[in-house]
mmCIF file of N, CA and C in Angstrom:
data_model
loop_
_atom_site.group_PDB
_atom_site.id
_atom_site.type_symbol
_atom_site.label_atom_id
_atom_site.label_comp_id
_atom_site.label_asym_id
_atom_site.label_seq_id
_atom_site.Cartn_x
_atom_site.Cartn_y
_atom_site.Cartn_z
ATOM 1 N N GLN A 26 -7.451 5.756 16.644
ATOM 2 C CA GLN A 26 -6.920 4.355 16.324
ATOM 3 C C GLN A 26 -7.502 3.847 14.998
ATOM 4 N N VAL A 27 -6.751 3.018 14.326
ATOM 5 C CA VAL A 27 -7.430 2.525 13.119
ATOM 6 C C VAL A 27 -7.126 1.076 12.997
ATOM 7 N N GLN A 28 -8.001 0.298 12.443
ATOM 8 C CA GLN A 28 -7.732 -1.236 12.136
ATOM 9 C C GLN A 28 -7.728 -1.478 10.649
ATOM 10 N N LEU A 29 -6.892 -2.266 10.232
ATOM 11 C CA LEU A 29 -6.842 -2.390 8.739
ATOM 12 C C LEU A 29 -6.940 -3.924 8.349
ATOM 13 N N VAL A 30 -7.543 -4.175 7.273
ATOM 14 C CA VAL A 30 -7.802 -5.437 6.767
ATOM 15 C C VAL A 30 -7.591 -5.371 5.316
ATOM 16 N N GLU A 31 -6.587 -6.295 4.768
ATOM 17 C CA GLU A 31 -6.267 -6.434 3.322
ATOM 18 C C GLU A 31 -7.161 -7.536 2.647
ATOM 19 N N SER A 32 -7.453 -7.336 1.408
ATOM 20 C CA SER A 32 -8.057 -8.492 0.616
ATOM 21 C C SER A 32 -7.693 -8.308 -0.817
ATOM 22 N N GLY A 33 -7.771 -9.360 -1.682
ATOM 23 C CA GLY A 33 -7.606 -9.164 -2.991
ATOM 24 C C GLY A 33 -6.362 -9.884 -3.502
ATOM 25 N N GLY A 34 -5.745 -10.460 -2.677
ATOM 26 C CA GLY A 34 -4.523 -11.229 -3.272
ATOM 27 C C GLY A 34 -4.891 -12.493 -3.763
ATOM 28 N N GLY A 35 -3.973 -13.243 -4.482
ATOM 29 C CA GLY A 35 -4.160 -14.538 -5.146
ATOM 30 C C GLY A 35 -3.009 -14.843 -6.037
ATOM 31 N N LEU A 36 -3.350 -15.807 -6.851
ATOM 32 C CA LEU A 36 -2.253 -16.411 -7.845
ATOM 33 C C LEU A 36 -2.649 -15.860 -9.181
ATOM 34 N N VAL A 37 -1.672 -15.188 -9.977
ATOM 35 C CA VAL A 37 -1.867 -14.642 -11.204
ATOM 36 C C VAL A 37 -0.634 -14.971 -12.027
ATOM 37 N N GLN A 38 -0.871 -14.973 -13.312
ATOM 38 C CA GLN A 38 0.254 -15.117 -14.304
ATOM 39 C C GLN A 38 0.948 -13.942 -14.557
ATOM 40 N N ALA A 39 2.134 -14.033 -14.871
ATOM 41 C CA ALA A 39 3.060 -12.842 -15.197
ATOM 42 C C ALA A 39 2.253 -12.041 -16.321
ATOM 43 N N GLY A 40 2.237 -10.630 -16.259
ATOM 44 C CA GLY A 40 1.425 -9.876 -17.108
ATOM 45 C C GLY A 40 0.148 -9.633 -16.768
ATOM 46 N N GLY A 41 -0.282 -10.256 -15.749
ATOM 47 C CA GLY A 41 -1.751 -10.098 -15.305
ATOM 48 C C GLY A 41 -1.895 -8.928 -14.310
ATOM 49 N N SER A 42 -3.050 -8.768 -13.687
ATOM 50 C CA SER A 42 -3.397 -7.657 -12.913
ATOM 51 C C SER A 42 -4.225 -8.154 -11.700
ATOM 52 N N LEU A 43 -4.069 -7.374 -10.564
ATOM 53 C CA LEU A 43 -4.712 -7.700 -9.374
ATOM 54 C C LEU A 43 -5.094 -6.319 -8.750
ATOM 55 N N ARG A 44 -6.261 -6.231 -7.924
ATOM 56 C CA ARG A 44 -6.402 -5.129 -7.155
ATOM 57 C C ARG A 44 -6.525 -5.449 -5.748
ATOM 58 N N LEU A 45 -5.629 -4.900 -4.982
ATOM 59 C CA LEU A 45 -5.727 -5.227 -3.382
ATOM 60 C C LEU A 45 -6.505 -4.041 -2.943
ATOM 61 N N SER A 46 -7.250 -4.491 -1.881
ATOM 62 C CA SER A 46 -8.091 -3.495 -1.019
ATOM 63 C C SER A 46 -7.522 -3.531 0.411
ATOM 64 N N CYS A 47 -7.631 -2.366 1.042
ATOM 65 C CA CYS A 47 -7.339 -2.191 2.471
ATOM 66 C C CYS A 47 -8.494 -1.583 3.007
ATOM 67 N N ALA A 48 -9.265 -2.235 4.051
ATOM 68 C CA ALA A 48 -10.520 -1.687 4.567
ATOM 69 C C ALA A 48 -10.078 -1.347 5.917
ATOM 70 N N ALA A 49 -10.560 0.018 6.261
ATOM 71 C CA ALA A 49 -10.037 0.604 7.496
ATOM 72 C C ALA A 49 -11.297 0.918 8.498
ATOM 73 N N SER A 50 -11.053 0.786 9.773
ATOM 74 C CA SER A 50 -12.025 1.381 10.721
ATOM 75 C C SER A 50 -11.538 2.581 11.270
ATOM 76 N N GLY A 51 -12.512 3.248 11.945
ATOM 77 C CA GLY A 51 -12.011 4.543 12.633
ATOM 78 C C GLY A 51 -12.738 5.684 12.051
ATOM 79 N N ARG A 52 -13.025 6.677 12.782
ATOM 80 C CA ARG A 52 -13.896 7.773 12.375
ATOM 81 C C ARG A 52 -13.159 8.754 11.481
ATOM 82 N N THR A 53 -11.824 8.790 11.825
ATOM 83 C CA THR A 53 -10.913 9.913 11.237
ATOM 84 C C THR A 53 -10.037 9.292 10.153
ATOM 85 N N PHE A 54 -10.599 8.359 9.278
ATOM 86 C CA PHE A 54 -9.763 7.659 8.367
ATOM 87 C C PHE A 54 -9.191 8.641 7.317
ATOM 88 N N SER A 55 -9.891 9.664 7.031
ATOM 89 C CA SER A 55 -9.343 10.553 6.021
ATOM 90 C C SER A 55 -8.080 11.252 6.349
ATOM 91 N N MET A 56 -7.874 11.292 7.788
ATOM 92 C CA MET A 56 -6.701 12.016 8.323
ATOM 93 C C MET A 56 -5.441 11.091 8.313
ATOM 94 N N TYR A 57 -5.510 9.951 7.863
ATOM 95 C CA TYR A 57 -4.450 9.026 7.846
ATOM 96 C C TYR A 57 -3.730 8.844 6.523
ATOM 97 N N THR A 58 -2.535 8.829 6.474
ATOM 98 C CA THR A 58 -1.671 8.588 5.244
ATOM 99 C C THR A 58 -1.564 7.042 5.329
ATOM 100 N N ILE A 59 -1.875 6.500 4.186
ATOM 101 C CA ILE A 59 -1.846 5.025 4.036
ATOM 102 C C ILE A 59 -0.680 4.468 3.023
ATOM 103 N N GLY A 60 -0.034 3.441 3.573
ATOM 104 C CA GLY A 60 0.983 3.031 2.633
ATOM 105 C C GLY A 60 0.839 1.508 2.516
ATOM 106 N N TRP A 61 1.359 1.066 1.359
ATOM 107 C CA TRP A 61 1.440 -0.344 1.005
ATOM 108 C C TRP A 61 2.896 -0.807 1.105
ATOM 109 N N PHE A 62 3.105 -1.919 1.770
ATOM 110 C CA PHE A 62 4.508 -2.623 1.806
ATOM 111 C C PHE A 62 4.298 -4.029 1.354
ATOM 112 N N ARG A 63 5.397 -4.657 1.056
ATOM 113 C CA ARG A 63 5.599 -6.127 0.739
ATOM 114 C C ARG A 63 6.705 -6.756 1.280
ATOM 115 N N GLN A 64 6.591 -8.019 1.572
ATOM 116 C CA GLN A 64 7.617 -8.798 2.094
ATOM 117 C C GLN A 64 7.668 -9.981 1.418
ATOM 118 N N ALA A 65 8.775 -10.268 0.816
ATOM 119 C CA ALA A 65 9.017 -11.632 0.141
ATOM 120 C C ALA A 65 9.736 -12.564 1.129
ATOM 121 N N PRO A 66 9.653 -13.773 1.057
ATOM 122 C CA PRO A 66 10.549 -14.749 1.849
ATOM 123 C C PRO A 66 11.882 -14.341 1.895
ATOM 124 N N GLY A 67 12.496 -14.338 3.227
ATOM 125 C CA GLY A 67 13.864 -14.087 3.235
ATOM 126 C C GLY A 67 14.264 -12.632 3.011
ATOM 127 N N LYS A 68 13.304 -11.732 2.827
ATOM 128 C CA LYS A 68 13.681 -10.260 2.653
ATOM 129 C C LYS A 68 12.937 -9.356 3.395
ATOM 130 N N GLU A 69 13.466 -8.179 3.616
ATOM 131 C CA GLU A 69 12.903 -7.272 4.443
ATOM 132 C C GLU A 69 11.644 -6.777 3.870
ATOM 133 N N ARG A 70 10.687 -6.185 4.885
ATOM 134 C CA ARG A 70 9.671 -5.421 4.250
ATOM 135 C C ARG A 70 9.986 -4.223 3.600
ATOM 136 N N ALA A 71 9.400 -4.166 2.338
ATOM 137 C CA ALA A 71 9.828 -3.031 1.403
ATOM 138 C C ALA A 71 8.636 -2.092 1.109
ATOM 139 N N PHE A 72 8.792 -0.848 1.084
ATOM 140 C CA PHE A 72 7.784 0.122 0.463
ATOM 141 C C PHE A 72 7.344 -0.186 -0.913
ATOM 142 N N VAL A 73 6.056 -0.086 -1.082
ATOM 143 C CA VAL A 73 5.422 -0.180 -2.418
ATOM 144 C C VAL A 73 4.910 1.152 -2.930
ATOM 145 N N ALA A 74 3.890 1.778 -2.115
ATOM 146 C CA ALA A 74 3.235 2.883 -2.489
ATOM 147 C C ALA A 74 2.680 3.559 -1.355
ATOM 148 N N ALA A 75 2.359 4.850 -1.327
ATOM 149 C CA ALA A 75 1.714 5.520 -0.241
ATOM 150 C C ALA A 75 0.849 6.624 -0.847
ATOM 151 N N ILE A 76 -0.290 6.936 -0.180
ATOM 152 C CA ILE A 76 -1.284 8.039 -0.610
ATOM 153 C C ILE A 76 -1.483 8.843 0.709
ATOM 154 N N THR A 77 -1.236 10.049 0.725
ATOM 155 C CA THR A 77 -1.377 11.024 1.763
ATOM 156 C C THR A 77 -2.689 11.199 2.161
ATOM 157 N N ARG A 78 -2.971 11.962 3.321
ATOM 158 C CA ARG A 78 -4.225 12.145 4.049
ATOM 159 C C ARG A 78 -5.206 13.178 3.294
ATOM 160 N N GLY A 79 -6.464 13.138 3.605
ATOM 161 C CA GLY A 79 -7.408 14.119 3.399
ATOM 162 C C GLY A 79 -7.249 14.520 1.783
ATOM 163 N N ALA A 80 -7.442 15.867 1.697
ATOM 164 C CA ALA A 80 -7.502 16.537 0.295
ATOM 165 C C ALA A 80 -6.135 16.489 -0.326
ATOM 166 N N GLU A 81 -5.111 16.231 0.437
ATOM 167 C CA GLU A 81 -3.670 16.200 -0.366
ATOM 168 C C GLU A 81 -3.824 15.117 -1.435
ATOM 169 N N ASN A 82 -3.889 13.899 -0.963
ATOM 170 C CA ASN A 82 -3.949 12.693 -1.917
ATOM 171 C C ASN A 82 -2.620 12.685 -2.804
ATOM 172 N N ARG A 83 -1.493 13.114 -2.199
ATOM 173 C CA ARG A 83 -0.327 12.800 -2.937
ATOM 174 C C ARG A 83 0.053 11.416 -2.941
ATOM 175 N N THR A 84 0.698 10.955 -4.093
ATOM 176 C CA THR A 84 1.120 9.547 -4.205
ATOM 177 C C THR A 84 2.436 9.329 -4.370
ATOM 178 N N TYR A 85 2.973 8.264 -3.905
ATOM 179 C CA TYR A 85 4.507 7.949 -3.943
ATOM 180 C C TYR A 85 4.603 6.424 -4.354
ATOM 181 N N TYR A 86 5.504 6.170 -5.267
ATOM 182 C CA TYR A 86 5.925 4.806 -5.558
ATOM 183 C C TYR A 86 7.123 4.450 -5.546
ATOM 184 N N ALA A 87 7.410 3.154 -5.196
ATOM 185 C CA ALA A 87 8.701 2.626 -5.305
ATOM 186 C C ALA A 87 9.077 2.557 -6.805
ATOM 187 N N ASP A 88 10.419 2.695 -7.137
ATOM 188 C CA ASP A 88 10.724 2.679 -8.483
ATOM 189 C C ASP A 88 10.419 1.389 -9.321
ATOM 190 N N SER A 89 10.479 0.285 -8.405
ATOM 191 C CA SER A 89 10.225 -1.004 -9.071
ATOM 192 C C SER A 89 8.733 -1.089 -9.471
ATOM 193 N N VAL A 90 7.755 -0.333 -9.006
ATOM 194 C CA VAL A 90 6.321 -0.552 -9.412
ATOM 195 C C VAL A 90 5.920 0.744 -10.058
ATOM 196 N N LYS A 91 6.626 1.821 -10.182
ATOM 197 C CA LYS A 91 6.256 2.944 -10.861
ATOM 198 C C LYS A 91 5.848 2.646 -12.276
ATOM 199 N N ASP A 92 4.649 3.227 -12.683
ATOM 200 C CA ASP A 92 4.043 3.018 -14.000
ATOM 201 C C ASP A 92 3.372 1.644 -14.134
ATOM 202 N N ARG A 93 3.356 0.862 -13.162
ATOM 203 C CA ARG A 93 2.579 -0.347 -13.188
ATOM 204 C C ARG A 93 1.547 -0.401 -12.165
ATOM 205 N N PHE A 94 1.726 0.224 -10.861
ATOM 206 C CA PHE A 94 0.848 0.176 -9.816
ATOM 207 C C PHE A 94 0.247 1.486 -9.612
ATOM 208 N N VAL A 95 -1.065 1.486 -9.148
ATOM 209 C CA VAL A 95 -1.809 2.702 -8.993
ATOM 210 C C VAL A 95 -2.438 2.549 -7.481
ATOM 211 N N ILE A 96 -2.220 3.524 -6.639
ATOM 212 C CA ILE A 96 -2.733 3.606 -5.362
ATOM 213 C C ILE A 96 -3.770 4.461 -5.314
ATOM 214 N N SER A 97 -4.935 4.291 -4.779
ATOM 215 C CA SER A 97 -6.087 5.335 -4.690
ATOM 216 C C SER A 97 -6.751 5.057 -3.413
ATOM 217 N N ARG A 98 -7.558 6.074 -3.057
ATOM 218 C CA ARG A 98 -8.456 5.916 -1.669
ATOM 219 C C ARG A 98 -9.798 6.444 -2.022
ATOM 220 N N ASP A 99 -10.660 5.985 -1.224
ATOM 221 C CA ASP A 99 -12.100 6.380 -1.127
ATOM 222 C C ASP A 99 -12.374 6.612 0.361
ATOM 223 N N ASN A 100 -12.387 7.790 0.703
ATOM 224 C CA ASN A 100 -12.597 8.250 2.117
ATOM 225 C C ASN A 100 -13.978 7.856 2.745
ATOM 226 N N ALA A 101 -14.945 8.074 1.762
ATOM 227 C CA ALA A 101 -16.265 7.871 2.286
ATOM 228 C C ALA A 101 -16.555 6.342 2.571
ATOM 229 N N LYS A 102 -15.735 5.480 1.777
ATOM 230 C CA LYS A 102 -15.784 3.915 2.066
ATOM 231 C C LYS A 102 -14.789 3.590 3.006
ATOM 232 N N LYS A 103 -13.780 4.338 3.245
ATOM 233 C CA LYS A 103 -12.709 4.038 4.260
ATOM 234 C C LYS A 103 -11.924 2.894 3.541
ATOM 235 N N MET A 104 -11.531 3.073 2.302
ATOM 236 C CA MET A 104 -10.940 2.051 1.567
ATOM 237 C C MET A 104 -9.753 2.676 0.959
ATOM 238 N N VAL A 105 -8.708 1.931 0.764
ATOM 239 C CA VAL A 105 -7.444 2.210 -0.100
ATOM 240 C C VAL A 105 -7.201 0.959 -0.997
ATOM 241 N N TYR A 106 -6.877 1.356 -2.346
ATOM 242 C CA TYR A 106 -6.746 0.252 -3.219
ATOM 243 C C TYR A 106 -5.361 0.284 -3.865
ATOM 244 N N LEU A 107 -5.015 -0.822 -4.156
ATOM 245 C CA LEU A 107 -3.680 -0.815 -4.905
ATOM 246 C C LEU A 107 -3.941 -1.627 -6.197
ATOM 247 N N GLN A 108 -3.995 -1.114 -7.380
ATOM 248 C CA GLN A 108 -4.196 -1.605 -8.589
ATOM 249 C C GLN A 108 -2.860 -2.066 -9.058
ATOM 250 N N MET A 109 -2.598 -3.305 -9.440
ATOM 251 C CA MET A 109 -1.299 -3.867 -9.863
ATOM 252 C C MET A 109 -1.478 -4.428 -11.206
ATOM 253 N N ASN A 110 -0.796 -3.897 -12.186
ATOM 254 C CA ASN A 110 -0.799 -4.223 -13.594
ATOM 255 C C ASN A 110 0.567 -4.677 -13.953
ATOM 256 N N SER A 111 0.574 -5.373 -15.004
ATOM 257 C CA SER A 111 1.885 -5.966 -15.728
ATOM 258 C C SER A 111 2.664 -6.636 -14.584
ATOM 259 N N LEU A 112 2.085 -7.459 -13.925
ATOM 260 C CA LEU A 112 2.708 -8.242 -12.731
ATOM 261 C C LEU A 112 3.907 -8.999 -13.144
ATOM 262 N N LYS A 113 4.886 -9.171 -12.348
ATOM 263 C CA LYS A 113 6.065 -9.906 -12.627
ATOM 264 C C LYS A 113 6.311 -10.706 -11.487
ATOM 265 N N PRO A 114 6.969 -12.037 -11.713
ATOM 266 C CA PRO A 114 7.407 -12.961 -10.788
ATOM 267 C C PRO A 114 8.002 -12.358 -9.446
ATOM 268 N N GLU A 115 8.687 -11.171 -9.680
ATOM 269 C CA GLU A 115 9.438 -10.642 -8.500
ATOM 270 C C GLU A 115 8.503 -9.759 -7.692
ATOM 271 N N ASP A 116 7.252 -9.547 -8.110
ATOM 272 C CA ASP A 116 6.230 -8.941 -7.336
ATOM 273 C C ASP A 116 5.604 -9.822 -6.238
ATOM 274 N N THR A 117 5.899 -10.959 -6.344
ATOM 275 C CA THR A 117 5.412 -12.142 -5.398
ATOM 276 C C THR A 117 5.848 -11.765 -4.043
ATOM 277 N N ALA A 118 4.946 -11.576 -3.052
ATOM 278 C CA ALA A 118 5.071 -11.212 -1.698
ATOM 279 C C ALA A 118 3.864 -11.267 -0.947
ATOM 280 N N ALA A 119 3.886 -11.047 0.225
ATOM 281 C CA ALA A 119 2.882 -10.734 1.156
ATOM 282 C C ALA A 119 2.791 -9.163 1.281
ATOM 283 N N TYR A 120 1.600 -8.690 0.838
ATOM 284 C CA TYR A 120 1.254 -7.237 0.679
ATOM 285 C C TYR A 120 0.502 -6.690 1.968
ATOM 286 N N VAL A 121 1.098 -5.697 2.656
ATOM 287 C CA VAL A 121 0.468 -5.252 3.926
ATOM 288 C C VAL A 121 0.205 -3.799 3.808
ATOM 289 N N CYS A 122 -1.008 -3.265 4.169
ATOM 290 C CA CYS A 122 -1.304 -1.974 4.256
ATOM 291 C C CYS A 122 -0.949 -1.396 5.576
ATOM 292 N N ALA A 123 -0.574 -0.073 5.735
ATOM 293 C CA ALA A 123 -0.284 0.478 6.998
ATOM 294 C C ALA A 123 -0.741 1.852 7.051
ATOM 295 N N ALA A 124 -0.911 2.450 8.298
ATOM 296 C CA ALA A 124 -1.452 3.771 8.436
ATOM 297 C C ALA A 124 -0.726 4.606 9.333
ATOM 298 N N THR A 125 -0.593 5.883 9.133
ATOM 299 C CA THR A 125 -0.054 6.807 10.062
ATOM 300 C C THR A 125 -0.944 8.099 10.058
ATOM 301 N N ALA A 126 -1.140 8.601 11.290
ATOM 302 C CA ALA A 126 -1.964 9.793 11.380
ATOM 303 C C ALA A 126 -0.993 11.070 11.185
ATOM 304 N N GLY A 127 -1.278 11.573 9.997
ATOM 305 C CA GLY A 127 -0.352 12.715 9.631
ATOM 306 C C GLY A 127 -0.060 12.540 8.221
ATOM 307 N N THR A 128 0.924 13.273 7.790
ATOM 308 C CA THR A 128 1.343 13.243 6.339
ATOM 309 C C THR A 128 2.797 12.972 6.260
ATOM 310 N N CYS A 129 3.286 12.911 4.976
ATOM 311 C CA CYS A 129 4.667 12.946 4.716
ATOM 312 C C CYS A 129 4.885 13.267 3.390
ATOM 313 N N THR A 130 6.121 13.499 2.936
ATOM 314 C CA THR A 130 6.474 13.941 1.570
ATOM 315 C C THR A 130 7.670 13.041 1.154
ATOM 316 N N HIS A 131 7.670 12.660 -0.115
ATOM 317 C CA HIS A 131 8.596 11.931 -0.730
ATOM 318 C C HIS A 131 9.154 10.752 -0.013
ATOM 319 N N TYR A 132 10.496 10.700 0.365
ATOM 320 C CA TYR A 132 11.083 9.542 0.933
ATOM 321 C C TYR A 132 10.642 9.258 2.281
ATOM 322 N N ALA A 133 10.174 10.250 2.945
ATOM 323 C CA ALA A 133 9.735 10.034 4.267
ATOM 324 C C ALA A 133 8.589 9.051 4.314
ATOM 325 N N CYS A 134 7.838 9.080 3.353
ATOM 326 C CA CYS A 134 6.594 8.041 3.176
ATOM 327 C C CYS A 134 7.004 6.745 2.966
ATOM 328 N N TYR A 135 8.435 6.489 2.537
ATOM 329 C CA TYR A 135 8.918 5.103 2.349
ATOM 330 C C TYR A 135 9.202 4.372 3.672
ATOM 331 N N ASP A 136 9.485 5.175 4.765
ATOM 332 C CA ASP A 136 9.991 4.624 5.916
ATOM 333 C C ASP A 136 8.945 3.951 6.733
ATOM 334 N N ARG A 137 9.060 2.654 6.935
ATOM 335 C CA ARG A 137 7.969 1.870 7.588
ATOM 336 C C ARG A 137 7.908 2.202 9.057
ATOM 337 N N ARG A 138 9.040 2.845 9.594
ATOM 338 C CA ARG A 138 8.914 3.230 11.082
ATOM 339 C C ARG A 138 7.809 4.393 11.181
ATOM 340 N N LEU A 139 7.469 5.081 10.137
ATOM 341 C CA LEU A 139 6.493 6.213 10.073
ATOM 342 C C LEU A 139 5.110 5.656 10.498
ATOM 343 N N TYR A 140 4.893 4.378 10.243
ATOM 344 C CA TYR A 140 3.476 3.855 10.240
ATOM 345 C C TYR A 140 3.233 3.340 11.625
ATOM 346 N N SER A 141 2.138 3.588 12.155
ATOM 347 C CA SER A 141 1.812 3.011 13.531
ATOM 348 C C SER A 141 0.839 1.876 13.491
ATOM 349 N N TYR A 142 0.170 1.777 12.352
ATOM 350 C CA TYR A 142 -0.964 0.652 12.432
ATOM 351 C C TYR A 142 -0.714 -0.183 11.161
ATOM 352 N N TRP A 143 -0.725 -1.534 11.376
ATOM 353 C CA TRP A 143 -0.611 -2.368 10.328
ATOM 354 C C TRP A 143 -1.572 -3.479 10.136
ATOM 355 N N GLY A 144 -1.946 -3.905 8.892
ATOM 356 C CA GLY A 144 -2.715 -5.036 8.750
ATOM 357 C C GLY A 144 -2.123 -6.277 8.809
ATOM 358 N N GLN A 145 -2.778 -7.452 8.515
ATOM 359 C CA GLN A 145 -2.140 -8.700 8.495
ATOM 360 C C GLN A 145 -1.626 -9.161 7.275
ATOM 361 N N GLY A 146 -1.910 -8.482 6.171
ATOM 362 C CA GLY A 146 -1.401 -8.984 4.832
ATOM 363 C C GLY A 146 -2.217 -9.870 3.947
ATOM 364 N N THR A 147 -2.019 -9.730 2.729
ATOM 365 C CA THR A 147 -2.565 -10.687 1.719
ATOM 366 C C THR A 147 -1.470 -11.071 0.827
ATOM 367 N N GLN A 148 -1.626 -12.379 0.474
ATOM 368 C CA GLN A 148 -0.488 -12.917 -0.307
ATOM 369 C C GLN A 148 -0.811 -12.802 -1.911
ATOM 370 N N VAL A 149 0.439 -12.318 -2.644
ATOM 371 C CA VAL A 149 0.249 -12.201 -4.033
ATOM 372 C C VAL A 149 1.354 -13.130 -4.573
ATOM 373 N N THR A 150 0.932 -14.027 -5.538
ATOM 374 C CA THR A 150 1.872 -14.877 -6.051
ATOM 375 C C THR A 150 1.708 -14.826 -7.599
ATOM 376 N N VAL A 151 2.907 -14.425 -8.191
ATOM 377 C CA VAL A 151 2.876 -14.182 -9.699
ATOM 378 C C VAL A 151 3.742 -15.403 -10.263
ATOM 379 N N SER A 152 3.041 -16.177 -11.221
ATOM 380 C CA SER A 152 3.694 -17.259 -11.786
ATOM 381 C C SER A 152 4.267 -16.788 -13.185
ATOM 382 N N SER A 153 5.449 -17.489 -13.568
ATOM 383 C CA SER A 153 6.059 -17.101 -14.856
ATOM 384 C C SER A 153 5.514 -17.954 -15.950
#
């Protein structure tokens, strides 16, 4: 089992950057695929990025954030990061990290039903 705690959200102007962190508990963190999702008011929770487990470290991104966001992990620290650059007002949302024991490829990683464990989220607000 794994518990997840996000941090790093805040208010930033359009064009700025933020780095979100997802801290995990659990002895087998490296065996979990981690995803970031976001939910804006009145909208469904949407996939942002994912990084697969262990030595695979495959990364996947939603089209809306590709080339602006970078997901990475540090298994020794049990941390996953989401570096967000060139932020836009439409990036405003609550960002949540999630974990699944196992791996996925391509669009399978986008499905929130894949993930068993969820954090509480951190708010990102981008002003124009």
